[in-house]
mmCIF file of C-alpha atoms and ligand atoms in Angstrom:
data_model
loop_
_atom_site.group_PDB
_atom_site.id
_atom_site.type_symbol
_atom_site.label_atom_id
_atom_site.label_comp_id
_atom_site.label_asym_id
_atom_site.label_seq_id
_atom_site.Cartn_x
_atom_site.Cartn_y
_atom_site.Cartn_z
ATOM 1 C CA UNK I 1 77.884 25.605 33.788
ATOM 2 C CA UNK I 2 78.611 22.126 32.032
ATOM 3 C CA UNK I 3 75.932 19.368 31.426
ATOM 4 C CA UNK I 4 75.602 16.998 33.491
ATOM 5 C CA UNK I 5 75.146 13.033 32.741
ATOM 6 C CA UNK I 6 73.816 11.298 35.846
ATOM 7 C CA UNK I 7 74.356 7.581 35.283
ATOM 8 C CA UNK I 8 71.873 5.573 37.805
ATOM 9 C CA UNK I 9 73.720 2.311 38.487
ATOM 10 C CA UNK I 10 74.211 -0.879 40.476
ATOM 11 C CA UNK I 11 76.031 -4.330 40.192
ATOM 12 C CA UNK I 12 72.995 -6.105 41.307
ATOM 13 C CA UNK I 13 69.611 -5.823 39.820
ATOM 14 C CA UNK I 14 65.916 -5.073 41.446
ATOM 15 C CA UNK I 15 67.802 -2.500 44.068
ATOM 16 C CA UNK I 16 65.618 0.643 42.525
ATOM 17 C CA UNK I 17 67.892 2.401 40.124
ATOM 18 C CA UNK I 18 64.236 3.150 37.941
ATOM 19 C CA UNK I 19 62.208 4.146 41.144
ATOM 20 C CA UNK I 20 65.129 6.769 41.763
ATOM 21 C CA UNK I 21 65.906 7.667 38.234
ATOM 22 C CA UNK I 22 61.911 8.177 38.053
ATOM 23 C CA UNK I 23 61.145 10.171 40.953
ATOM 24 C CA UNK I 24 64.278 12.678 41.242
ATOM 25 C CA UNK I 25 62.863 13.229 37.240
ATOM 26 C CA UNK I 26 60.047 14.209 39.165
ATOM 27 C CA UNK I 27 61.281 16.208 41.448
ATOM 28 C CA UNK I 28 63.519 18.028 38.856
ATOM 29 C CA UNK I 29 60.654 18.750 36.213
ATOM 30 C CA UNK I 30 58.700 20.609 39.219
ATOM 31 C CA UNK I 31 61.943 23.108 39.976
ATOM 32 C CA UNK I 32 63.864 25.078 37.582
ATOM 33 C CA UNK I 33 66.463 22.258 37.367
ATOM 34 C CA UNK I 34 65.982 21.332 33.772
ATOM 35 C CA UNK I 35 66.447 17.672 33.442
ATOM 36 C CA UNK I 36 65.746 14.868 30.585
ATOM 37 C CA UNK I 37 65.410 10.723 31.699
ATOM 38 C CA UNK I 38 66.485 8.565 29.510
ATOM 39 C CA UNK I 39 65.490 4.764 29.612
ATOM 40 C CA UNK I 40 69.390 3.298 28.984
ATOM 41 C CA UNK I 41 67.732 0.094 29.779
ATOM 42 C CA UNK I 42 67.056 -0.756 26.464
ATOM 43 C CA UNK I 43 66.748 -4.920 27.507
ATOM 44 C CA UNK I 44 64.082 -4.169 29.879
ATOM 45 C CA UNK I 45 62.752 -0.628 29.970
ATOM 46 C CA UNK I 46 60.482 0.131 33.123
ATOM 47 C CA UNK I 47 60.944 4.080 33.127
ATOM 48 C CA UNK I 48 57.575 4.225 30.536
ATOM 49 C CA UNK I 49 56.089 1.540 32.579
ATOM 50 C CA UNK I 50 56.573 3.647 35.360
ATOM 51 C CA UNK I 51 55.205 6.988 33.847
ATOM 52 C CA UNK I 52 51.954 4.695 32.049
ATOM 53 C CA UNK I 53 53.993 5.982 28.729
ATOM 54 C CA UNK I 54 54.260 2.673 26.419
ATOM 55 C CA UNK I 55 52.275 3.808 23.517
ATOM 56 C CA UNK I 56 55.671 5.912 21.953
ATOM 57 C CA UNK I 57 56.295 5.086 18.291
ATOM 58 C CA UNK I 58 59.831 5.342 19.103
ATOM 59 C CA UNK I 59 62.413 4.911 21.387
ATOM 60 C CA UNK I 60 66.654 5.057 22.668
ATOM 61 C CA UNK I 61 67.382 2.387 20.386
ATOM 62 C CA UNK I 62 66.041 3.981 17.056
ATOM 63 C CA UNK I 63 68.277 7.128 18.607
ATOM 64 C CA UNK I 64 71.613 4.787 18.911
ATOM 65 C CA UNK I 65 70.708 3.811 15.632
ATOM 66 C CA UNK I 66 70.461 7.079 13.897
ATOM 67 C CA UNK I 67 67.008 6.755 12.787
ATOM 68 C CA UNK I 68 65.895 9.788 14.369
ATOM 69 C CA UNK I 69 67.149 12.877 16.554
ATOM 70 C CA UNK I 70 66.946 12.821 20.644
ATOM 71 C CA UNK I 71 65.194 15.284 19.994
ATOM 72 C CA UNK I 72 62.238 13.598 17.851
ATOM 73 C CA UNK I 73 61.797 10.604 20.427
ATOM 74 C CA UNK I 74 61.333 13.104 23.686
ATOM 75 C CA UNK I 75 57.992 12.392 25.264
ATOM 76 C CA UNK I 76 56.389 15.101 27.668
ATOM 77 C CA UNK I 77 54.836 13.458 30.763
ATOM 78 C CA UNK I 78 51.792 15.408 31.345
ATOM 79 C CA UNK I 79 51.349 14.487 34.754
ATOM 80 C CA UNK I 80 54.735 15.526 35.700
ATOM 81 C CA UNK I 81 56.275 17.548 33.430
ATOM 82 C CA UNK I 82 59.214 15.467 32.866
ATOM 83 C CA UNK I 83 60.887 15.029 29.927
ATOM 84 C CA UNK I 84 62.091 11.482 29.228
ATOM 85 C CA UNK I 85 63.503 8.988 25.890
ATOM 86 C CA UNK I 86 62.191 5.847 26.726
ATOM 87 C CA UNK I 87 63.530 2.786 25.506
ATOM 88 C CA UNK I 88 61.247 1.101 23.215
ATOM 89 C CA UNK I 89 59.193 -2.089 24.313
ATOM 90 C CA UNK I 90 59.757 -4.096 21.293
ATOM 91 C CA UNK I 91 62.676 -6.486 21.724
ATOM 92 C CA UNK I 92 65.329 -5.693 20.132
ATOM 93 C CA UNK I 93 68.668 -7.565 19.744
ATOM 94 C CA UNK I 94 71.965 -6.098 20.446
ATOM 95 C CA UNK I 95 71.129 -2.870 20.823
ATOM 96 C CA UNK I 96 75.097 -1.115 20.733
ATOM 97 C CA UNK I 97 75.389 1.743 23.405
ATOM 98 C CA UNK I 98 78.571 2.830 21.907
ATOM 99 C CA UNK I 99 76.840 5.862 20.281
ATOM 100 C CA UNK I 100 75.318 7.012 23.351
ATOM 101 C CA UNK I 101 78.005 9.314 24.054
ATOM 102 C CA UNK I 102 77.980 10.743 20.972
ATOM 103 C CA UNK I 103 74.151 11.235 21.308
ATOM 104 C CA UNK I 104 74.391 12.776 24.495
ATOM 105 C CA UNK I 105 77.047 15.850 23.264
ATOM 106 C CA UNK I 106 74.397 16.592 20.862
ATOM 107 C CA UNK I 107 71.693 16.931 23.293
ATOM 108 C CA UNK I 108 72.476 20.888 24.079
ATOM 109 C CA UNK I 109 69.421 22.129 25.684
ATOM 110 C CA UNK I 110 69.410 20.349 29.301
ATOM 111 C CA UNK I 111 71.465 21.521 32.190
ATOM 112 C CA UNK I 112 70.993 17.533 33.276
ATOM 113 C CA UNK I 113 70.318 14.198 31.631
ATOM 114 C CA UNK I 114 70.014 11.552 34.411
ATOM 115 C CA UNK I 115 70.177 7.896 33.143
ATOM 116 C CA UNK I 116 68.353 5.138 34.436
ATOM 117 C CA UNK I 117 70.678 1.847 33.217
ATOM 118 C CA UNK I 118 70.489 -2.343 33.393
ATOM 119 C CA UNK I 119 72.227 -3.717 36.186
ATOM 120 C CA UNK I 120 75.619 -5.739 36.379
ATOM 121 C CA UNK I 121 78.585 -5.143 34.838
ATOM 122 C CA UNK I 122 78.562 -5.814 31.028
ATOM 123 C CA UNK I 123 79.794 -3.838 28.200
ATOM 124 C CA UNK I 124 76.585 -1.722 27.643
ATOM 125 C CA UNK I 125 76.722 -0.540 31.253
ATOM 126 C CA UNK I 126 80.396 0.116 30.277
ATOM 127 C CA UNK I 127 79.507 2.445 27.642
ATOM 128 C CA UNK I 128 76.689 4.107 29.756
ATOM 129 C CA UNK I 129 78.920 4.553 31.792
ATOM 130 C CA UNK I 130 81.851 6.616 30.014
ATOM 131 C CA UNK I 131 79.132 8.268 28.401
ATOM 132 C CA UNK I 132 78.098 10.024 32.059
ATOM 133 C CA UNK I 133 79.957 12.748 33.636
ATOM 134 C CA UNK I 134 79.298 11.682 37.107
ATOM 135 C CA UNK I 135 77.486 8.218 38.650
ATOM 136 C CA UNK I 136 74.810 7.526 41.395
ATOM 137 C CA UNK I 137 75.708 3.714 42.467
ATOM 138 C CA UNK I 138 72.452 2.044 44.319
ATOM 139 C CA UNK I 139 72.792 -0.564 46.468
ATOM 140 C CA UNK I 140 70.329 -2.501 49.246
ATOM 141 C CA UNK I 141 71.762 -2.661 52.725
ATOM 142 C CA UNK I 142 72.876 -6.721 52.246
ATOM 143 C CA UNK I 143 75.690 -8.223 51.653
ATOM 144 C CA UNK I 144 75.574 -9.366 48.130
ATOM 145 C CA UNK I 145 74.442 -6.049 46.968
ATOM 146 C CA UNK I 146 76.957 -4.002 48.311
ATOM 147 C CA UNK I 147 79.578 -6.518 46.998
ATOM 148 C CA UNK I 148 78.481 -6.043 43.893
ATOM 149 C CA UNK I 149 78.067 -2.603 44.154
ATOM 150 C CA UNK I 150 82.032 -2.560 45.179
ATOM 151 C CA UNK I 151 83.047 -3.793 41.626
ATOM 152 C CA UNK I 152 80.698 -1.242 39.629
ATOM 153 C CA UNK I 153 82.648 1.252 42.237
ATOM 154 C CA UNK I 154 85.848 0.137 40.835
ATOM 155 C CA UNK I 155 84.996 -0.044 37.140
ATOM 156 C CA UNK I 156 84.036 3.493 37.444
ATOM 157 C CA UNK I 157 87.492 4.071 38.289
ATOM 158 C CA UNK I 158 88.891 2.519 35.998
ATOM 159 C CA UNK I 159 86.765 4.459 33.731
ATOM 160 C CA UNK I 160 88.055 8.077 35.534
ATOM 161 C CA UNK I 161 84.045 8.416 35.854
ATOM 162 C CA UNK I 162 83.677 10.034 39.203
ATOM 163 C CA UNK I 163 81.086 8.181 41.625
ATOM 164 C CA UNK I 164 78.956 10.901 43.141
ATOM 165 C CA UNK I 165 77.692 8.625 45.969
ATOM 166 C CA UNK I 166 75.821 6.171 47.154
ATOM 167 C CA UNK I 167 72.136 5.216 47.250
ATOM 168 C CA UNK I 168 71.015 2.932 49.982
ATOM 169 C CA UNK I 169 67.321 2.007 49.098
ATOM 170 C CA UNK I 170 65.219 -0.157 50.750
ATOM 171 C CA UNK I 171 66.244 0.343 54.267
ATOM 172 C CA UNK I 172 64.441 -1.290 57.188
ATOM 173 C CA UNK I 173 66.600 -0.530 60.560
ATOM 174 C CA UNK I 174 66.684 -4.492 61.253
ATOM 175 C CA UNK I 175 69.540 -6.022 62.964
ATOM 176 C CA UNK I 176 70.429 -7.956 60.102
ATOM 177 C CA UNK I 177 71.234 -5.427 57.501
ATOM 178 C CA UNK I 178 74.735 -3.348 57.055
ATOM 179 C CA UNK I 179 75.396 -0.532 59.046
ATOM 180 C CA UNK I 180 75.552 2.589 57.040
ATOM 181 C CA UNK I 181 79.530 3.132 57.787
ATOM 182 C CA UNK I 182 80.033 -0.586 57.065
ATOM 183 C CA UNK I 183 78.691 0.228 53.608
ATOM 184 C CA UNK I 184 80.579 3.327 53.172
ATOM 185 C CA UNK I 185 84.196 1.534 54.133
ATOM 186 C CA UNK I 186 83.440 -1.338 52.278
ATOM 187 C CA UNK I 187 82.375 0.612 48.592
ATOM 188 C CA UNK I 188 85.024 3.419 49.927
ATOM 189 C CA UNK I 189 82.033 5.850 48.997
ATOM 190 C CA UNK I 190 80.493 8.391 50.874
ATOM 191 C CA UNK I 191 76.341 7.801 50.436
ATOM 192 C CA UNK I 192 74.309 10.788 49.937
ATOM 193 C CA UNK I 193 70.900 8.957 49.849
ATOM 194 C CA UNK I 194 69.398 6.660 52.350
ATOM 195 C CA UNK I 195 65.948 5.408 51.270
ATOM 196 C CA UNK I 196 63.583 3.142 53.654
ATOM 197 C CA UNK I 197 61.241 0.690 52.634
ATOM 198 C CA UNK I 198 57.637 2.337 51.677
ATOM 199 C CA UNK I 199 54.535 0.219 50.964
ATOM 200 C CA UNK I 200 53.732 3.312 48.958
ATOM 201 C CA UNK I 201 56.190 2.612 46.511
ATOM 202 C CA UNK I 202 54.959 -0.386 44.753
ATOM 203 C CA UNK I 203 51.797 1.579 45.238
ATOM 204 C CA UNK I 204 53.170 4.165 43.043
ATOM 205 C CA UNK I 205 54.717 2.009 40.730
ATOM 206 C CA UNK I 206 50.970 0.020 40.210
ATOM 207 C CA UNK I 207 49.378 3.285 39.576
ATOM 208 C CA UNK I 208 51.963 4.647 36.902
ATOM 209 C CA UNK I 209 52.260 7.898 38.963
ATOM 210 C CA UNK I 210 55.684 8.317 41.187
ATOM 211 C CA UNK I 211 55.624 7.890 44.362
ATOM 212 C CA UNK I 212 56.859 11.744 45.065
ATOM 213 C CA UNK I 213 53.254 12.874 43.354
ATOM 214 C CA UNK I 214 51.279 9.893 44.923
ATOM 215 C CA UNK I 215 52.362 10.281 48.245
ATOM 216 C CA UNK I 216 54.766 13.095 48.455
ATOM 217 C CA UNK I 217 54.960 13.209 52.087
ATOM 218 C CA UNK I 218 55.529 9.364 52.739
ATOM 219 C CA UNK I 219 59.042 8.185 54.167
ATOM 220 C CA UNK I 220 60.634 7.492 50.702
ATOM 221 C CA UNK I 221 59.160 10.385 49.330
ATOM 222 C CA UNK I 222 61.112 12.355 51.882
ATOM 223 C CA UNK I 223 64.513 10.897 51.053
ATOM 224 C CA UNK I 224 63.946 11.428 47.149
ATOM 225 C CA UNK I 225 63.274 15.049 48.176
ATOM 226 C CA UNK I 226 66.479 15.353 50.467
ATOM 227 C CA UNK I 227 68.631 12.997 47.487
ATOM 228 C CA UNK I 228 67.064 15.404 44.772
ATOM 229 C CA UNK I 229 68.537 18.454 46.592
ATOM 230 C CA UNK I 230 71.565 16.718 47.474
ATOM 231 C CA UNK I 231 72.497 16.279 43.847
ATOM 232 C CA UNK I 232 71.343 19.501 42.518
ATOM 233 C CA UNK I 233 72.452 21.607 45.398
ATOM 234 C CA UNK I 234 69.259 23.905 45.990
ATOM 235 C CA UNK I 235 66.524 22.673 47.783
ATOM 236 C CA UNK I 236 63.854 21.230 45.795
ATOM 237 C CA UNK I 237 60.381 21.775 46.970
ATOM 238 C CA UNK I 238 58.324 18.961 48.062
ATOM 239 C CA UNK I 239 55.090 17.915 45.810
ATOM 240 C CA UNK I 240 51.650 18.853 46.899
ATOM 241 C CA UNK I 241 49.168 17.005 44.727
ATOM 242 C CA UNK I 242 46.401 19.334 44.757
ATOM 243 C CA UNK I 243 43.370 18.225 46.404
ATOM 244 C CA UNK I 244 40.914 19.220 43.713
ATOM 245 C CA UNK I 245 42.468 19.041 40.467
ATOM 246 C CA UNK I 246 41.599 15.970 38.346
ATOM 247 C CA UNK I 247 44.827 14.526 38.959
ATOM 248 C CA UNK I 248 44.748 14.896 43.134
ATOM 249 C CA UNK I 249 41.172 12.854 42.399
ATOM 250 C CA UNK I 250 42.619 10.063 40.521
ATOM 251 C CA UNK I 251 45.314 9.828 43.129
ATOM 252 C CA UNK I 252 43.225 10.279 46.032
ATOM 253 C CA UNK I 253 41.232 7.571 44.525
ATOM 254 C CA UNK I 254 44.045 5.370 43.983
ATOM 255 C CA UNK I 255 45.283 5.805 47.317
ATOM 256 C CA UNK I 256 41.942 4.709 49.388
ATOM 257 C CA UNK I 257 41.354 1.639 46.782
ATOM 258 C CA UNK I 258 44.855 0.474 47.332
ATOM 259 C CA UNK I 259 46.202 1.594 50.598
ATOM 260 C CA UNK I 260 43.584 2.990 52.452
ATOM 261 C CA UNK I 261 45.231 6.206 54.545
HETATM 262 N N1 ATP V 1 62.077 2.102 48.816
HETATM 263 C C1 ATP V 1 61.346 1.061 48.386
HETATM 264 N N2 ATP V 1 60.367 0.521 49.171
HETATM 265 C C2 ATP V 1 59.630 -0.530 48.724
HETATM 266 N N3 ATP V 1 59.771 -1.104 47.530
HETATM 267 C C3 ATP V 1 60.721 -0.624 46.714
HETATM 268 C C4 ATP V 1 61.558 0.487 47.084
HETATM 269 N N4 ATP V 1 62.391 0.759 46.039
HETATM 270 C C5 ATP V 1 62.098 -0.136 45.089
HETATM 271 N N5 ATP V 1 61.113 -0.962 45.470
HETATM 272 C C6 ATP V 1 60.531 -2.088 44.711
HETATM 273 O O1 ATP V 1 61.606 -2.825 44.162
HETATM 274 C C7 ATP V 1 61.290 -3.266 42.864
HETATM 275 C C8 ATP V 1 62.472 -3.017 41.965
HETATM 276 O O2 ATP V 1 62.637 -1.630 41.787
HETATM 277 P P1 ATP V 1 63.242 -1.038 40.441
HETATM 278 O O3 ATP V 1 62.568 -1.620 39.262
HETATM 279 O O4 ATP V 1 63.269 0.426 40.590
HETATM 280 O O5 ATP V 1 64.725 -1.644 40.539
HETATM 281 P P2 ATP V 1 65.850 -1.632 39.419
HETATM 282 O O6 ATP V 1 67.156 -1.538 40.123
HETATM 283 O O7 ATP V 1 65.563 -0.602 38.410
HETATM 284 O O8 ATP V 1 65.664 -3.081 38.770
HETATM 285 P P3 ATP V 1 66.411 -3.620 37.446
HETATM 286 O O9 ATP V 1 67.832 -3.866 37.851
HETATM 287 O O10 ATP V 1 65.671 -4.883 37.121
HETATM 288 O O11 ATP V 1 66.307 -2.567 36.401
HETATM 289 C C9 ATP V 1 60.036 -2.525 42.416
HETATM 290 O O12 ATP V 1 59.021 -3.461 42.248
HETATM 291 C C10 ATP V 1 59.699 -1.584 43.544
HETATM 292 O O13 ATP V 1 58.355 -1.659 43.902
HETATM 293 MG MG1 MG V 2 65.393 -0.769 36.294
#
């Protein structure tokens, strides 16, 4: 079977594209689905921040720059087994994305690499963009979101880079948001994740552990699991953090300092 690129997208930014990027990762590394993350965000990288990985020597951009392999700037998770490049935190300017392609054909040993990328539609998203074989476009049930989330739909095809769906995140059931259907006729895209709103996620995200490890049986949690199978067509097991490893400590300690229940 071919590789897969997932490109993780959306016109507008702060809609989640990391928190999903991060936890289907998750969900990946603890099946047989063998995935790598990469951090495409290379302006503002949060998928280390996420993970509590910042202390990497190096990162995406010394990749698109040749300096090393993809290979050499892989960091292991421990906690969750995934596999991920992140960007590097130093700033640095005009880091070009038109090598990521080529850096992606070379990577031969993953049967997925799922890209978490910058929102909006400039030329770096562009390039992540042709570089993928196949895009996840994430949107918040509002109006301005979606609308934006309508033009990354079309620059995809003017691209020819099929859109595999679309993520709804954020979902409360009020009055005032879009109707599901309303969202799919006005993108023209069929959406193969809904996510609700879960206290538990900026929870997760304070902690450094994601959210389908911290709280795998929460709401959001749920809808990663059902988006994760979705996209890799098996179903993928939900997370039990263990109750008496170290880890299921720290997390049960976590979880009664900062959410009680
Ligand atoms: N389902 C959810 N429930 C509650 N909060 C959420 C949910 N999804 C995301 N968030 C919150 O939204 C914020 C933005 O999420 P995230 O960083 O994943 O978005 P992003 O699209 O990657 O942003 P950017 O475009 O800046 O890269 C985070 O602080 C996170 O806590
Ligand atoms: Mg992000």
């Amino acid at each position: 079977m071919d590789k897969e690129t997932i490109g993780i997208i959306s016109g507008k930014g702060g809609v989640g594209k990391s928190t999903i990027a991060v936890n289907l990762a998750t969900l990946f590394a603890s099946s047989d689905y063998d995935n790598l993350l990469i951090d495409g965000d290379t302006s503002n990288p949060s998928v280390g921040l996420h993970l509590g990985i910042w202390q990497h020597s190096y990162g995406l951009q010394d990749v698109l720059e040749g300096k090393i392999t993809p290979e050499e700037a892989i960091v292991l998770h421990p906690a969750t087994g995934i596999r991920v490049i992140p960007s590097s935190l130093r700033y640095v300017k005009d880091v070009s994305m038109k090598n990521l392609s080529r850096v992606l054909d070379s990577i031969k040993a993953y049967q997925c690499i799922t890209i978490d990328s910058p929102p909006g539609l400039s030329s770096e998203v562009e390039d992540i963009m042709e570089a993928c074989s196949k895009l996840i476009v994430v949107t918040t049930p509002d109006v301005p979101s979606v609308t934006s989330a309508t033009k990354i739909v079309d620059l995809a095809e003017t691209h020819r880079i099929p859109v595999a769906g679309l993520v709804v995140n954020r979902i409360v059931n009020k009055k005032y948001e879009l109707h599901m259907q309303e969202i799919e006729s006005i993108c023209n895209t069929r959406i193969i994740g809904k996510i609700p709103e879960d206290f538990r996620v900026p929870e997760s995200i304070a902690v450094k552990i994601p959210l389908t490890l911290y709280s795998p049986k929460s709401p959001a949690s749920t809808a990663f699991n059902n988006l994760a199978t979705e996209i890799c067509g098996k179903r993928i097991r939900t997370l039990r953090a263990t109750r008496e490893g170290l880890l299921g400590k720290i997390i049960n300690f976590f979880r009664s300092v900062l959410g009680g229940s």
